[in-house]
mmCIF file of C-alpha atoms and ligand atoms in Angstrom:
data_model
loop_
_atom_site.group_PDB
_atom_site.id
_atom_site.type_symbol
_atom_site.label_atom_id
_atom_site.label_comp_id
_atom_site.label_asym_id
_atom_site.label_seq_id
_atom_site.Cartn_x
_atom_site.Cartn_y
_atom_site.Cartn_z
ATOM 1 C CA MET A 891 151.736 -13.998 -12.981
ATOM 2 C CA GLY A 892 151.869 -10.920 -10.750
ATOM 3 C CA ARG A 893 148.569 -9.749 -9.419
ATOM 4 C CA ARG A 894 147.881 -6.071 -9.985
ATOM 5 C CA PRO A 895 147.915 -4.266 -6.625
ATOM 6 C CA GLU A 896 144.541 -3.035 -5.401
ATOM 7 C CA SER A 897 143.768 0.557 -6.276
ATOM 8 C CA ARG A 898 143.459 3.084 -3.471
ATOM 9 C CA GLY A 899 141.134 5.996 -2.899
ATOM 10 C CA LYS A 900 140.743 8.792 -0.375
ATOM 11 C CA CYS A 901 137.996 8.887 2.222
ATOM 12 C CA THR A 902 136.267 12.248 1.597
ATOM 13 C CA PHE A 903 135.748 12.713 5.342
ATOM 14 C CA CYS A 904 139.249 12.190 6.801
ATOM 15 C CA GLY A 905 141.427 12.092 3.669
ATOM 16 C CA ASP A 906 142.964 8.700 4.506
ATOM 17 C CA SER A 907 144.134 6.634 1.541
ATOM 18 C CA VAL A 908 142.459 3.216 1.712
ATOM 19 C CA VAL A 909 142.394 0.143 -0.589
ATOM 20 C CA PHE A 910 139.117 -0.997 -2.157
ATOM 21 C CA SER A 911 138.683 -4.092 0.022
ATOM 22 C CA SER A 912 139.092 -2.071 3.248
ATOM 23 C CA MET A 913 137.006 0.968 2.335
ATOM 24 C CA THR A 914 133.633 -0.357 3.558
ATOM 25 C CA LYS A 915 135.112 -1.029 6.990
ATOM 26 C CA HIS A 916 136.894 2.308 6.981
ATOM 27 C CA LEU A 917 133.744 4.289 6.170
ATOM 28 C CA GLN A 918 131.787 2.459 8.851
ATOM 29 C CA SER A 919 134.358 3.286 11.529
ATOM 30 C CA CYS A 920 135.755 6.645 10.291
ATOM 31 C CA VAL A 921 135.551 9.130 13.189
ATOM 32 C CA LYS A 922 135.304 12.152 10.863
ATOM 33 C CA ARG A 923 132.428 10.522 9.002
ATOM 34 C CA GLN A 924 130.649 9.714 12.259
ATOM 35 C CA GLU A 925 130.976 13.398 13.207
ATOM 36 C CA ALA A 926 129.486 14.466 9.865
ATOM 37 C CA VAL A 927 126.609 11.995 10.199
ATOM 38 C CA GLY A 928 126.012 13.260 13.749
ATOM 39 C CA LYS A 929 125.573 16.811 12.423
ATOM 40 C CA GLU A 930 122.910 15.884 9.869
ATOM 41 C CA SER A 931 119.629 17.738 10.246
ATOM 42 C CA SER A 932 117.036 16.092 12.455
ATOM 43 C CA ALA A 933 114.251 17.331 10.158
ATOM 44 C CA LYS A 934 113.058 15.493 7.066
ATOM 45 C CA ARG A 935 115.183 12.457 7.699
ATOM 46 C CA SER A 936 114.748 9.427 5.513
ATOM 47 C CA LYS A 937 116.313 6.108 4.708
ATOM 48 C CA ILE A 938 119.749 6.408 3.094
ATOM 49 C CA TYR A 939 121.526 3.641 1.199
ATOM 50 C CA GLY A 940 125.296 3.159 1.219
ATOM 51 C CA LEU A 941 126.379 1.807 -2.174
ATOM 52 C CA LYS A 942 129.554 0.318 -3.570
ATOM 53 C CA VAL A 943 130.011 0.380 -7.363
ATOM 54 C CA TRP A 944 132.828 -1.294 -9.258
ATOM 55 C CA ALA A 945 133.692 -2.186 -12.841
ATOM 56 C CA ALA A 946 132.667 -5.834 -13.178
ATOM 57 C CA TYR A 947 135.764 -6.841 -15.164
ATOM 58 C CA ASN A 948 138.245 -4.407 -13.623
ATOM 59 C CA PRO A 949 137.662 -3.666 -9.926
ATOM 60 C CA ALA A 950 140.486 -1.102 -9.963
ATOM 61 C CA TYR A 951 137.653 1.334 -10.776
ATOM 62 C CA TRP A 952 135.251 1.892 -7.915
ATOM 63 C CA LEU A 953 132.990 4.344 -6.110
ATOM 64 C CA PHE A 954 131.413 4.463 -2.655
ATOM 65 C CA LEU A 955 128.177 6.428 -2.621
ATOM 66 C CA GLU A 956 125.191 7.358 -0.533
ATOM 67 C CA ALA A 957 121.719 8.269 -1.753
ATOM 68 C CA ALA A 958 118.352 8.798 -0.077
ATOM 69 C CA GLU A 959 115.585 6.272 -0.722
ATOM 70 C CA SER A 960 113.648 8.832 -2.805
ATOM 71 C CA THR A 961 116.512 8.978 -5.344
ATOM 72 C CA LYS A 962 115.411 7.331 -8.571
ATOM 73 C CA LEU A 963 117.264 4.749 -10.628
ATOM 74 C CA GLU A 964 117.342 7.356 -13.409
ATOM 75 C CA ASP A 965 119.230 9.731 -11.051
ATOM 76 C CA LEU A 966 121.780 7.003 -10.317
ATOM 77 C CA ASP A 967 122.036 6.282 -14.062
ATOM 78 C CA ASP A 968 122.574 9.987 -14.700
ATOM 79 C CA PHE A 969 125.281 10.153 -12.030
ATOM 80 C CA LEU A 970 127.120 7.098 -13.418
ATOM 81 C CA ARG A 971 126.989 8.537 -16.934
ATOM 82 C CA LYS A 972 128.365 11.913 -15.828
ATOM 83 C CA THR A 973 131.049 10.427 -13.599
ATOM 84 C CA TRP A 974 132.285 7.495 -15.627
ATOM 85 C CA LEU A 975 130.502 6.581 -18.831
ATOM 86 C CA GLU A 976 128.764 8.991 -21.163
ATOM 87 C CA CYS A 977 130.210 9.029 -24.667
ATOM 88 C CA CYS A 978 127.324 9.282 -27.114
ATOM 89 C CA GLY A 979 124.014 8.660 -25.377
ATOM 90 C CA HIS A 980 123.843 4.862 -25.456
ATOM 91 C CA LEU A 981 121.109 2.869 -23.778
ATOM 92 C CA SER A 982 121.652 1.571 -20.266
ATOM 93 C CA ALA A 983 119.951 -0.785 -17.835
ATOM 94 C CA PHE A 984 119.988 -1.897 -14.226
ATOM 95 C CA THR A 985 119.220 -5.547 -13.480
ATOM 96 C CA ILE A 986 117.869 -5.980 -9.956
ATOM 97 C CA GLN A 987 116.632 -9.409 -8.909
ATOM 98 C CA ASP A 988 115.984 -10.512 -12.509
ATOM 99 C CA VAL A 989 114.073 -7.363 -13.449
ATOM 100 C CA ARG A 990 115.596 -4.990 -16.000
ATOM 101 C CA TYR A 991 115.117 -1.241 -15.566
ATOM 102 C CA GLU A 992 115.938 0.516 -18.816
ATOM 103 C CA VAL A 993 116.358 4.074 -19.969
ATOM 104 C CA GLU A 994 115.570 5.372 -23.436
ATOM 105 C CA THR A 995 117.910 8.119 -24.549
ATOM 106 C CA GLY A 996 116.532 8.854 -27.999
ATOM 107 C CA GLU A 997 119.532 7.354 -29.795
ATOM 108 C CA PRO A 998 118.692 4.082 -31.534
ATOM 109 C CA ASP A 999 120.807 1.214 -30.271
ATOM 110 C CA PHE A 1000 121.059 -1.884 -32.407
ATOM 111 C CA MET A 1001 121.351 -4.420 -29.589
ATOM 112 C CA ALA A 1002 118.346 -3.126 -27.660
ATOM 113 C CA LYS A 1003 115.962 -5.540 -29.371
ATOM 114 C CA THR A 1004 117.717 -8.559 -27.875
ATOM 115 C CA PHE A 1005 116.166 -7.841 -24.514
ATOM 116 C CA ASP A 1006 112.563 -7.401 -25.603
ATOM 117 C CA GLU A 1007 111.439 -10.735 -24.220
ATOM 118 C CA GLU A 1008 112.720 -10.186 -20.690
ATOM 119 C CA GLU A 1009 110.629 -8.354 -18.170
ATOM 120 C CA SER A 1010 111.649 -4.717 -18.276
ATOM 121 C CA LYS A 1011 110.540 -1.534 -16.573
ATOM 122 C CA THR A 1012 111.651 2.084 -16.714
ATOM 123 C CA MET A 1013 114.156 3.742 -14.371
ATOM 124 C CA ASP A 1014 111.456 6.084 -13.105
ATOM 125 C CA ILE A 1015 111.392 4.249 -9.777
ATOM 126 C CA SER A 1016 112.885 5.101 -6.372
ATOM 127 C CA LEU A 1017 115.801 3.237 -4.810
ATOM 128 C CA GLY A 1018 113.554 2.660 -1.801
ATOM 129 C CA SER A 1019 111.199 0.477 -3.816
ATOM 130 C CA VAL A 1020 113.867 -1.766 -5.345
ATOM 131 C CA LEU A 1021 116.852 -1.986 -2.969
ATOM 132 C CA SER A 1022 117.517 -3.587 0.382
ATOM 133 C CA SER A 1023 120.628 -4.032 2.497
ATOM 134 C CA GLY A 1024 123.143 -6.589 1.228
ATOM 135 C CA MET A 1025 121.645 -6.743 -2.260
ATOM 136 C CA VAL A 1026 124.002 -7.048 -5.241
ATOM 137 C CA PHE A 1027 122.814 -5.774 -8.621
ATOM 138 C CA HIS A 1028 124.102 -5.010 -12.075
ATOM 139 C CA TYR A 1029 124.320 -2.108 -14.513
ATOM 140 C CA GLU A 1030 125.194 -1.958 -18.192
ATOM 141 C CA TYR A 1031 126.007 1.112 -20.231
ATOM 142 C CA ASP A 1032 125.839 0.626 -24.027
ATOM 143 C CA PHE A 1033 124.537 -2.758 -25.193
ATOM 144 C CA GLY A 1034 127.129 -2.867 -28.009
ATOM 145 C CA SER A 1035 130.542 -2.109 -26.437
ATOM 146 C CA THR A 1036 129.160 -2.634 -22.960
ATOM 147 C CA THR A 1037 130.685 -1.256 -19.767
ATOM 148 C CA ASP A 1038 129.462 -3.577 -16.994
ATOM 149 C CA LEU A 1039 129.218 -2.383 -13.403
ATOM 150 C CA ASP A 1040 128.344 -4.317 -10.261
ATOM 151 C CA LEU A 1041 126.728 -2.596 -7.302
ATOM 152 C CA LYS A 1042 126.147 -3.622 -3.715
ATOM 153 C CA VAL A 1043 123.950 -2.108 -1.017
ATOM 154 C CA LEU A 1044 126.385 -1.848 1.909
ATOM 155 C CA TRP A 1045 124.058 -0.381 4.489
ATOM 156 C CA GLU A 1046 120.777 1.353 5.203
ATOM 157 C CA ARG A 1047 120.539 4.130 7.766
ATOM 158 C CA GLU A 1048 118.284 6.989 8.791
ATOM 159 C CA GLY A 1049 119.631 10.463 8.067
ATOM 160 C CA ARG A 1050 119.613 13.556 5.929
ATOM 161 C CA LEU A 1051 122.180 14.123 3.169
ATOM 162 C CA ASN A 1052 123.248 17.692 2.360
ATOM 163 C CA LYS A 1053 122.827 17.102 -1.313
ATOM 164 C CA LYS A 1054 119.944 15.808 -3.409
ATOM 165 C CA GLY A 1055 120.738 12.739 -5.469
ATOM 166 C CA VAL A 1056 124.031 10.898 -5.176
ATOM 167 C CA THR A 1057 126.835 11.785 -2.714
ATOM 168 C CA VAL A 1058 130.374 10.448 -3.268
ATOM 169 C CA LEU A 1059 132.084 9.016 -0.170
ATOM 170 C CA SER A 1060 135.177 7.800 -1.991
ATOM 171 C CA ARG A 1061 136.516 7.038 -5.438
ATOM 172 C CA ASN A 1062 139.627 5.258 -6.735
ATOM 173 C CA GLU A 1063 142.675 7.404 -7.496
ATOM 174 C CA PRO A 1064 143.809 7.478 -11.156
ATOM 175 C CA ILE A 1065 145.492 4.193 -12.012
ATOM 176 C CA GLY A 1066 148.662 5.661 -13.518
ATOM 177 C CA PHE A 1067 149.133 3.830 -16.798
ATOM 178 C CA LYS A 1068 152.683 3.703 -18.134
ATOM 179 C CA CYS A 1069 153.723 4.192 -21.742
ATOM 180 C CA ALA A 1070 154.113 0.792 -23.411
ATOM 181 C CA ALA A 1071 157.124 2.094 -25.361
ATOM 182 C CA CYS A 1072 159.173 4.062 -22.799
ATOM 183 C CA GLY A 1073 157.607 3.646 -19.345
ATOM 184 C CA GLN A 1074 156.760 7.328 -18.807
ATOM 185 C CA PRO A 1075 153.227 8.205 -17.599
ATOM 186 C CA ALA A 1076 150.769 7.489 -20.423
ATOM 187 C CA GLU A 1077 148.388 10.152 -21.704
ATOM 188 C CA SER A 1078 146.529 8.319 -24.425
ATOM 189 C CA VAL A 1079 145.369 4.851 -25.303
ATOM 190 C CA CYS A 1080 145.177 3.404 -28.818
ATOM 191 C CA THR A 1081 141.800 1.815 -29.517
ATOM 192 C CA GLU A 1082 143.198 0.110 -32.624
ATOM 193 C CA CYS A 1083 145.858 -1.872 -30.745
ATOM 194 C CA GLY A 1084 143.461 -3.432 -28.248
ATOM 195 C CA ASP A 1085 144.394 -4.246 -24.654
ATOM 196 C CA GLU A 1086 144.606 -1.082 -22.566
ATOM 197 C CA LYS A 1087 147.916 -1.898 -20.864
ATOM 198 C CA ALA A 1088 149.751 -2.777 -24.066
ATOM 199 C CA ALA A 1089 148.360 0.193 -25.953
ATOM 200 C CA SER A 1090 148.833 3.242 -23.723
ATOM 201 C CA TYR A 1091 151.420 5.849 -24.699
ATOM 202 C CA CYS A 1092 153.009 9.060 -23.470
ATOM 203 C CA ARG A 1093 152.647 12.164 -25.635
ATOM 204 C CA ALA A 1094 155.966 11.734 -27.469
ATOM 205 C CA CYS A 1095 155.480 8.029 -28.212
ATOM 206 C CA ALA A 1096 151.829 8.554 -29.213
ATOM 207 C CA ALA A 1097 153.017 11.013 -31.875
ATOM 208 C CA LYS A 1098 155.315 8.303 -33.284
ATOM 209 C CA HIS A 1099 152.693 5.532 -32.972
ATOM 210 C CA GLU A 1100 151.830 3.834 -36.284
ATOM 211 C CA CYS A 1101 148.014 3.876 -35.915
ATOM 212 C CA SER A 1102 146.065 6.913 -37.057
ATOM 213 C CA GLU A 1103 145.635 9.770 -34.604
ATOM 214 C CA GLU A 1104 141.838 9.355 -34.573
ATOM 215 C CA MET A 1105 142.298 5.987 -32.876
ATOM 216 C CA LEU A 1106 143.821 7.611 -29.778
ATOM 217 C CA LEU A 1107 141.668 8.371 -26.732
ATOM 218 C CA PRO A 1108 142.838 10.067 -23.526
ATOM 219 C CA VAL A 1109 143.814 8.090 -20.432
ATOM 220 C CA VAL A 1110 141.001 8.844 -17.966
ATOM 221 C CA ASN A 1111 139.944 7.590 -14.539
ATOM 222 C CA SER A 1112 137.027 5.514 -15.782
ATOM 223 C CA PRO A 1113 136.221 1.901 -16.666
ATOM 224 C CA ARG A 1114 135.134 3.224 -20.073
ATOM 225 C CA MET A 1115 138.643 4.437 -20.942
ATOM 226 C CA GLY A 1116 139.468 3.618 -24.561
ATOM 227 C CA VAL A 1117 135.920 2.474 -25.388
ATOM 228 C CA CYS A 1118 133.777 3.991 -28.160
ATOM 229 C CA GLY A 1119 134.437 7.758 -28.090
ATOM 230 C CA TYR A 1120 134.872 8.158 -24.334
ATOM 231 C CA VAL A 1121 137.057 11.159 -23.480
ATOM 232 C CA GLY A 1122 136.285 11.548 -19.767
ATOM 233 C CA VAL A 1123 135.039 14.591 -17.889
ATOM 234 C CA ASP A 1124 136.729 17.759 -16.675
ATOM 235 C CA VAL A 1125 136.704 17.505 -12.916
HETATM 236 ZN ZN1 ZN B 195 137.730 8.429 6.766
HETATM 237 ZN ZN1 ZN B 196 129.657 5.842 -27.563
HETATM 238 ZN ZN1 ZN B 197 156.532 6.886 -24.227
HETATM 239 ZN ZN1 ZN B 198 147.707 1.574 -32.229
#
């Protein structure tokens, strides 16, 4: 069985195209990034975490991020929702060293009760009080049709980011799904037919596809493609 090639992404500092497994090393040695870090303000510096995020069951989807220690888990949750996940306001949770940090979004979620017995806290807590270098932790969006993400703290450093909240260092390029019927670039995925590879179609073939039109969702650069009502974001 052929292994799917690793997905690539561009370093936002130098523009180089790098595979997932080499990106940590690249970011740590990128000359353009070192220049940018060198120009950070010397005032109000704080601890900054370098984070790697990937889809637990499909590491073709990944992000490299930085955030200051004062950033809260709810800010990271918000960022992940906006970038990759939000379809209809499901519940979500981080699990960090056996403690669950949950967010309530107002929408009732049937599965939420399952977790009542575990220790759980809110996401109103800073990264600085829960993370340390090398730590691996977990995130779930939607406890029904769950999108599972793994995260790793790649580094800690002193500095000052230009932006409040989460800064993107790199992200995987779109995966480029092919139409299952004709091999042209796919634009939509049929949620009725199941497996994403077997069920993606170009515009012409989607129009001829036997399932109802409401079952089609757009091909998007997100691990939540084809799940629930996820239609992606306009970037
Ligand atoms: Zn670079
Ligand atoms: Zn949904
Ligand atoms: Zn086609
Ligand atoms: Zn179908």
